[in-house]
Coordinates of C-alpha atoms in Angstrom, one line a residue:
X1 CA 0.0 0.0 0.0
X2 CA 2.8 2.5 0.9
X3 CA 4.7 1.8 -2.3
X4 CA 1.6 2.5 -4.4
X5 CA 1.0 5.8 -2.6
X6 CA 4.6 6.8 -3.3
X7 CA 4.2 6.0 -7.0
X8 CA 1.3 8.5 -7.1
X9 CA 3.5 11.1 -5.3
X10 CA 6.4 10.4 -7.6
X11 CA 4.2 10.9 -10.7
X12 CA 3.3 14.4 -9.5
X13 CA 6.9 15.1 -8.6
X14 CA 7.9 14.3 -12.2
X15 CA 5.3 16.8 -13.4
X16 CA 7.2 19.4 -11.4
X17 CA 10.6 18.5 -12.9
X18 CA 9.2 18.5 -16.4
X19 CA 7.7 22.0 -15.9
X20 CA 11.1 23.5 -15.1
X21 CA 13.4 21.2 -17.2
X22 CA 14.9 21.6 -20.6
X23 CA 12.8 19.9 -23.3
X24 CA 13.5 16.2 -23.9
X25 CA 13.9 16.7 -27.7
X26 CA 16.7 18.4 -29.5
X27 CA 16.0 22.0 -30.5
X28 CA 16.8 21.1 -34.1
X29 CA 13.4 19.7 -34.6
X30 CA 11.9 20.8 -37.9
X31 CA 8.5 22.4 -37.8
X32 CA 7.3 19.6 -40.2
X33 CA 8.1 17.1 -37.5
X34 CA 6.0 18.9 -34.9
X35 CA 3.7 16.4 -33.0
X36 CA 0.1 16.9 -32.2
X37 CA -0.3 17.3 -28.5
X38 CA -3.4 17.0 -26.5
X39 CA -4.4 19.5 -23.8
X40 CA -5.7 19.0 -20.3
X41 CA -9.3 18.1 -19.6
X42 CA -11.8 20.9 -19.3
X43 CA -11.8 20.3 -15.6
X44 CA -8.1 21.0 -14.9
X45 CA -6.2 19.6 -12.0
X46 CA -3.4 21.6 -10.5
X47 CA 0.0 21.6 -12.3
X48 CA 3.6 21.4 -11.2
X49 CA 4.4 21.9 -7.5
X50 CA 0.8 22.5 -6.7
X51 CA -0.2 19.1 -8.1
X52 CA 2.5 17.4 -6.1
X53 CA 1.1 18.6 -2.7
X54 CA -2.5 18.5 -3.8
X55 CA -2.3 14.8 -4.7
X56 CA -0.3 14.1 -1.6
X57 CA -3.3 15.3 0.4
X58 CA -5.8 13.5 -1.8
X59 CA -4.1 10.2 -1.6
X60 CA -4.3 10.2 2.2
X61 CA -8.1 10.4 2.0
X62 CA -9.1 8.9 -1.3
X63 CA -6.6 6.3 -2.2
X64 CA -7.8 4.0 -5.1
X65 CA -6.4 1.7 -7.7
X66 CA -7.7 4.2 -10.3
X67 CA -5.4 6.8 -8.7
X68 CA -2.4 4.5 -9.3
X69 CA -3.4 3.9 -12.9
X70 CA -3.8 7.6 -13.5
X71 CA -0.4 8.3 -12.1
X72 CA 1.2 5.8 -14.5
X73 CA -0.6 7.5 -17.4
X74 CA 0.5 10.9 -16.2
X75 CA 4.1 9.8 -16.2
X76 CA 3.8 8.5 -19.7
X77 CA 2.1 11.6 -21.0
X78 CA 4.4 14.1 -19.2
X79 CA 5.4 17.3 -20.8
X80 CA 2.5 17.5 -23.3
X81 CA 1.1 21.0 -23.7
X82 CA -1.7 22.6 -25.8
X83 CA -0.3 24.4 -28.8
X84 CA -1.7 27.7 -29.9
X85 CA -2.5 28.2 -33.6
X86 CA 0.4 30.0 -35.2
X87 CA -0.4 33.1 -37.3
X88 CA 0.6 33.0 -40.9
X89 CA 4.0 34.7 -41.4
X90 CA 5.6 34.9 -44.8
X91 CA 9.3 34.3 -45.4
X92 CA 10.0 38.0 -46.1
X93 CA 8.7 39.1 -42.7
X94 CA 10.7 36.4 -41.0
X95 CA 13.9 37.4 -42.9
X96 CA 13.4 41.0 -41.8
X97 CA 12.7 39.9 -38.2
X98 CA 15.9 37.9 -38.2
X99 CA 17.9 41.1 -38.6
X100 CA 16.3 42.5 -35.4
X101 CA 17.6 39.7 -33.2
X102 CA 20.1 41.0 -30.8
X103 CA 22.0 37.9 -29.4
X104 CA 25.5 36.7 -29.4
X105 CA 26.2 33.9 -32.0
X106 CA 26.4 31.2 -29.3
X107 CA 22.9 31.9 -27.9
X108 CA 20.8 30.0 -30.5
X109 CA 21.4 26.4 -31.1
X110 CA 20.9 26.6 -34.9
X111 CA 19.3 28.5 -37.7
X112 CA 15.9 26.9 -37.1
X113 CA 15.8 28.2 -33.5
X114 CA 16.8 31.6 -34.6
X115 CA 14.0 31.6 -37.1
X116 CA 11.5 30.6 -34.4
X117 CA 12.7 33.4 -32.3
X118 CA 12.2 35.8 -35.2
X119 CA 8.6 34.6 -35.6
X120 CA 8.0 35.0 -31.9
X121 CA 9.2 38.6 -32.1
X122 CA 6.9 39.3 -35.1
X123 CA 3.9 38.1 -33.1
X124 CA 5.0 40.3 -30.2
X125 CA 5.8 43.3 -32.4
X126 CA 3.3 45.7 -30.7
X127 CA 4.3 44.7 -27.2
X128 CA 8.0 44.9 -27.9
X129 CA 7.7 48.3 -29.6
X130 CA 6.0 49.6 -26.4
X131 CA 8.7 48.1 -24.2
X132 CA 11.5 49.8 -26.4
X133 CA 9.8 53.2 -25.8
X134 CA 9.5 52.8 -22.0
X135 CA 12.0 54.3 -19.6
X136 CA 12.8 53.6 -16.0
X137 CA 14.4 55.6 -13.2
X138 CA 17.2 53.6 -11.6
X139 CA 18.3 53.6 -8.0
X140 CA 21.0 56.2 -8.7
X141 CA 18.5 58.6 -10.2
X142 CA 19.5 58.0 -13.8
X143 CA 16.9 57.4 -16.5
X144 CA 17.4 54.5 -18.9
X145 CA 15.4 52.6 -21.5
X146 CA 13.7 49.7 -19.8
X147 CA 15.1 47.0 -22.2
X148 CA 18.6 48.4 -21.8
X149 CA 18.4 48.6 -18.0
X150 CA 17.0 45.1 -17.5
X151 CA 18.3 42.8 -20.4
X152 CA 17.8 39.8 -18.1
X153 CA 14.1 40.6 -18.1
X154 CA 13.2 42.0 -21.5
X155 CA 15.9 41.2 -24.0
X156 CA 15.9 38.5 -26.7
X157 CA 17.8 36.3 -24.3
X158 CA 14.8 36.2 -22.0
X159 CA 12.5 35.6 -25.0
X160 CA 14.7 32.6 -25.9
X161 CA 13.9 31.0 -22.5
X162 CA 10.2 31.3 -23.1
X163 CA 10.6 29.8 -26.6
X164 CA 12.6 26.8 -25.3
X165 CA 9.8 25.9 -22.8
X166 CA 8.1 23.6 -25.3
X167 CA 9.5 20.2 -26.5
X168 CA 8.8 21.3 -30.1
X169 CA 9.3 25.1 -30.2
X170 CA 6.1 26.9 -30.7
X171 CA 6.5 30.7 -31.3
X172 CA 2.8 31.5 -30.9
X173 CA 2.5 29.8 -27.6
X174 CA 5.8 31.3 -26.4
X175 CA 4.6 34.8 -27.5
X176 CA 1.3 34.3 -25.6
X177 CA 3.2 33.4 -22.4
X178 CA 5.5 36.4 -22.8
X179 CA 2.5 38.8 -23.2
X180 CA 1.1 37.5 -20.0
X181 CA 4.5 37.9 -18.4
X182 CA 4.7 41.6 -19.4
X183 CA 1.2 42.2 -18.1
X184 CA 1.9 40.5 -14.8
X185 CA 5.1 42.5 -14.2
X186 CA 3.2 45.8 -14.9
X187 CA 0.2 44.9 -12.7
X188 CA 2.4 43.9 -9.8
X189 CA 5.1 46.5 -10.1
X190 CA 7.8 43.9 -10.5
X191 CA 10.2 46.3 -12.2
X192 CA 10.3 48.3 -9.0
X193 CA 11.6 45.1 -7.3
X194 CA 14.1 44.6 -10.1
X195 CA 15.5 48.1 -9.5
X196 CA 16.3 47.0 -5.9
X197 CA 17.8 43.7 -7.0
X198 CA 20.5 45.4 -9.2
X199 CA 23.0 46.0 -6.3
X200 CA 21.6 43.6 -3.7
X201 CA 21.5 40.2 -5.3
X202 CA 19.7 37.6 -3.2
X203 CA 19.5 40.2 -0.3
X204 CA 15.8 41.1 0.0
X205 CA 14.7 43.8 2.5
X206 CA 13.9 42.7 6.1
X207 CA 10.2 42.9 5.6
X208 CA 10.4 40.2 2.9
X209 CA 13.3 38.1 4.2
X210 CA 11.0 36.7 6.9
X211 CA 9.7 34.2 4.3
X212 CA 13.0 32.3 4.3
X213 CA 12.4 31.5 8.0
X214 CA 9.4 29.4 7.0
X215 CA 10.6 28.0 3.6
X216 CA 14.4 28.0 3.6
X217 CA 16.0 27.8 0.2
X218 CA 19.7 28.4 -0.4
X219 CA 20.3 31.0 -3.1
X220 CA 24.0 31.8 -3.8
X221 CA 25.8 34.1 -6.1
X222 CA 28.2 31.4 -7.2
X223 CA 30.1 31.1 -10.5
X224 CA 28.7 28.6 -13.0
X225 CA 30.2 25.2 -13.4
X226 CA 29.4 22.9 -16.3
X227 CA 26.6 25.2 -17.4
X228 CA 24.7 25.4 -14.1
X229 CA 24.6 27.1 -10.7
X230 CA 23.1 25.3 -7.6
X231 CA 19.9 26.1 -5.8
X232 CA 19.2 24.1 -2.7
X233 CA 15.6 23.6 -1.4
X234 CA 15.5 22.4 2.2
X235 CA 12.1 20.9 1.7
X236 CA 12.2 18.8 4.9
X237 CA 12.7 21.9 7.0
X238 CA 9.8 23.8 5.5
X239 CA 7.5 25.0 8.3
X240 CA 4.4 24.9 6.1
X241 CA 1.8 25.0 8.9
X242 CA 3.3 28.2 10.5
X243 CA 3.5 30.1 7.2
X244 CA -0.1 29.1 6.3
X245 CA -1.2 30.3 9.7
X246 CA 0.7 33.5 9.4
X247 CA -0.9 34.3 6.1
X248 CA -4.3 33.3 7.3
X249 CA -4.0 35.6 10.4
X250 CA -2.6 38.4 8.3
X251 CA 0.7 38.4 10.1
X252 CA 2.3 37.9 6.7
X253 CA 0.6 39.4 3.7
X254 CA 0.3 37.4 0.5
X255 CA 1.6 40.4 -1.3
X256 CA 4.8 40.3 0.7
X257 CA 5.1 36.6 0.3
X258 CA 5.0 36.9 -3.5
X259 CA 7.2 39.9 -3.6
X260 CA 9.9 37.8 -1.7
X261 CA 9.8 35.2 -4.4
X262 CA 9.8 37.8 -7.2
X263 CA 12.9 39.4 -5.6
X264 CA 14.7 36.0 -5.3
X265 CA 13.9 34.8 -8.8
X266 CA 14.6 38.2 -10.4
X267 CA 18.0 38.0 -8.6
X268 CA 18.5 34.5 -9.9
X269 CA 17.7 35.4 -13.5
X270 CA 20.0 38.4 -13.3
X271 CA 22.8 36.1 -12.0
X272 CA 22.0 33.5 -14.7
X273 CA 22.2 36.3 -17.4
X274 CA 25.5 37.6 -16.1
X275 CA 27.0 34.1 -15.9
X276 CA 25.6 33.3 -19.4
X277 CA 27.4 36.3 -20.9
X278 CA 30.6 35.5 -19.0
X279 CA 30.6 31.8 -20.1
X280 CA 29.2 32.3 -23.6
X281 CA 26.5 29.7 -23.1
X282 CA 23.0 29.8 -21.5
X283 CA 23.3 29.0 -17.8
X284 CA 20.6 27.1 -15.8
X285 CA 20.3 25.9 -12.2
X286 CA 20.7 22.5 -10.7
X287 CA 17.8 22.3 -8.4
X288 CA 18.7 20.2 -5.3
X289 CA 15.8 19.1 -3.1
X290 CA 16.7 17.9 0.3
X291 CA 14.0 15.2 1.2
X292 CA 15.5 14.0 4.5
X293 CA 12.7 13.2 6.9
X294 CA 10.1 14.5 4.4
X295 CA 6.6 14.2 5.7
X296 CA 3.3 14.4 3.7
X297 CA 1.8 16.0 6.7
X298 CA 3.8 19.1 5.9
X299 CA 1.5 19.7 2.9
X300 CA -1.9 20.4 4.4
X301 CA -4.9 21.6 2.5
X302 CA -4.4 25.0 4.1
X303 CA -0.8 25.3 2.9
X304 CA -1.7 24.1 -0.6
X305 CA -4.6 26.5 -1.0
X306 CA -3.2 29.6 0.8
X307 CA 0.4 29.3 -0.1
X308 CA 1.2 26.9 -2.9
X309 CA -1.4 28.0 -5.4
X310 CA -0.2 31.7 -5.8
X311 CA 3.4 30.7 -5.4
X312 CA 3.3 28.2 -8.2
X313 CA 1.3 30.5 -10.5
X314 CA 4.0 33.2 -10.0
X315 CA 7.0 30.9 -10.8
X316 CA 5.5 28.9 -13.6
X317 CA 4.2 32.0 -15.5
X318 CA 7.3 34.2 -15.0
X319 CA 10.4 32.0 -14.9
X320 CA 10.4 29.2 -17.5
X321 CA 13.5 27.2 -18.5
X322 CA 15.3 28.0 -15.3
X323 CA 16.4 24.4 -14.2
X324 CA 18.5 21.9 -16.1
X325 CA 18.5 19.1 -13.6
X326 CA 16.7 18.1 -10.5
X327 CA 18.5 16.2 -7.8
X328 CA 16.6 14.6 -4.9
X329 CA 19.0 14.1 -2.0
X330 CA 18.4 11.9 1.1
X331 CA 15.1 10.5 -0.3
X332 CA 13.1 8.0 1.8
X333 CA 13.9 4.4 0.8
X334 CA 10.4 3.8 -0.5
X335 CA 10.8 6.7 -3.0
X336 CA 13.9 5.0 -4.5
X337 CA 12.0 1.8 -4.9
X338 CA 9.1 3.6 -6.6
X339 CA 11.6 5.3 -9.0
X340 CA 12.8 1.9 -10.2
X341 CA 9.2 0.9 -10.9
X342 CA 8.4 3.9 -13.0
X343 CA 11.7 4.3 -14.8
X344 CA 10.9 1.9 -17.7
X345 CA 7.9 4.1 -18.5
X346 CA 10.0 7.2 -19.0
X347 CA 12.0 8.5 -22.0
X348 CA 15.8 8.2 -21.6
X349 CA 16.0 12.0 -21.8
X350 CA 13.7 12.4 -18.8
X351 CA 15.5 9.8 -16.8
X352 CA 18.8 11.5 -17.4
X353 CA 17.6 14.7 -15.9
X354 CA 16.6 13.3 -12.5
X355 CA 18.9 11.7 -10.0
X356 CA 18.7 10.5 -6.4
X357 CA 21.6 10.9 -3.9
X358 CA 22.2 10.0 -0.3
X359 CA 24.3 12.5 1.5
X360 CA 25.3 12.7 5.2

């Protein structure tokens, strides 16, 4: 019975890894090879991290054989996304858009990816023109064009991360995501946070830093090695009940909670951008999840609904293609057994991205 429950949990954990991972397929895929991909049901279940903890709660109260079967199917179907219909763009427009791309030669994998990026920029032409005309007042009082001040946020380099989110690159879907990204940053004044990040990387103001006491994650301004920088999530030390109670009792506002994660992930993407330019390759993170003494009781319905939902929406919508690998350290023994059971159902590419380690 326990191993079956862990299989369900593992299935949803893999959903999380796929949502932040590099695509399984090579970027050289020709558009003529694009696969048809089915979307979610009209009644959608939570995605990513939210799904992990939501199912962990459900399986304690409503464990069925059907749930096991659905988890196996979910593992098989991982990574599929609904594609948006791509507008018709003629070759002349694409060729002109190619000239507008401002990236170093090493950034795009090949000519096909560069062409997809050009198509994405054509779809976003109105939004990008507006961004190019916007200015921002920096911390030192100087005025600067928004795109020049924050290349880690608005340049073609960030567009490329949105484009690479799909297994088969889809300029229309990537453009739609980036439009939502721009709108979200304006509505929530994220650029004001980005101004503070410039000279205080990973050092949020005290009124936001309190979040780390509840959900400790180790962000470091470390140089990249082998194309990645580490990010350690101390999952087993997360005090989920206390932070859910603090938000419920208005001791910690949801606004402050989300501003903390915006500050940390904007810091992270600025660091990734700087390291990418220095190393002349796109840099990602190795996400290391410490599961020592992990308990499903940490993920109560209150924590999932009050904390996880808005947190996941923020990170999934604004920070695609951040992680290259996921490493689970000190996993419970039963989780390792479940992994051996589901591995034959996964593609070799997916298996290669995920690893389990025991560390003292």
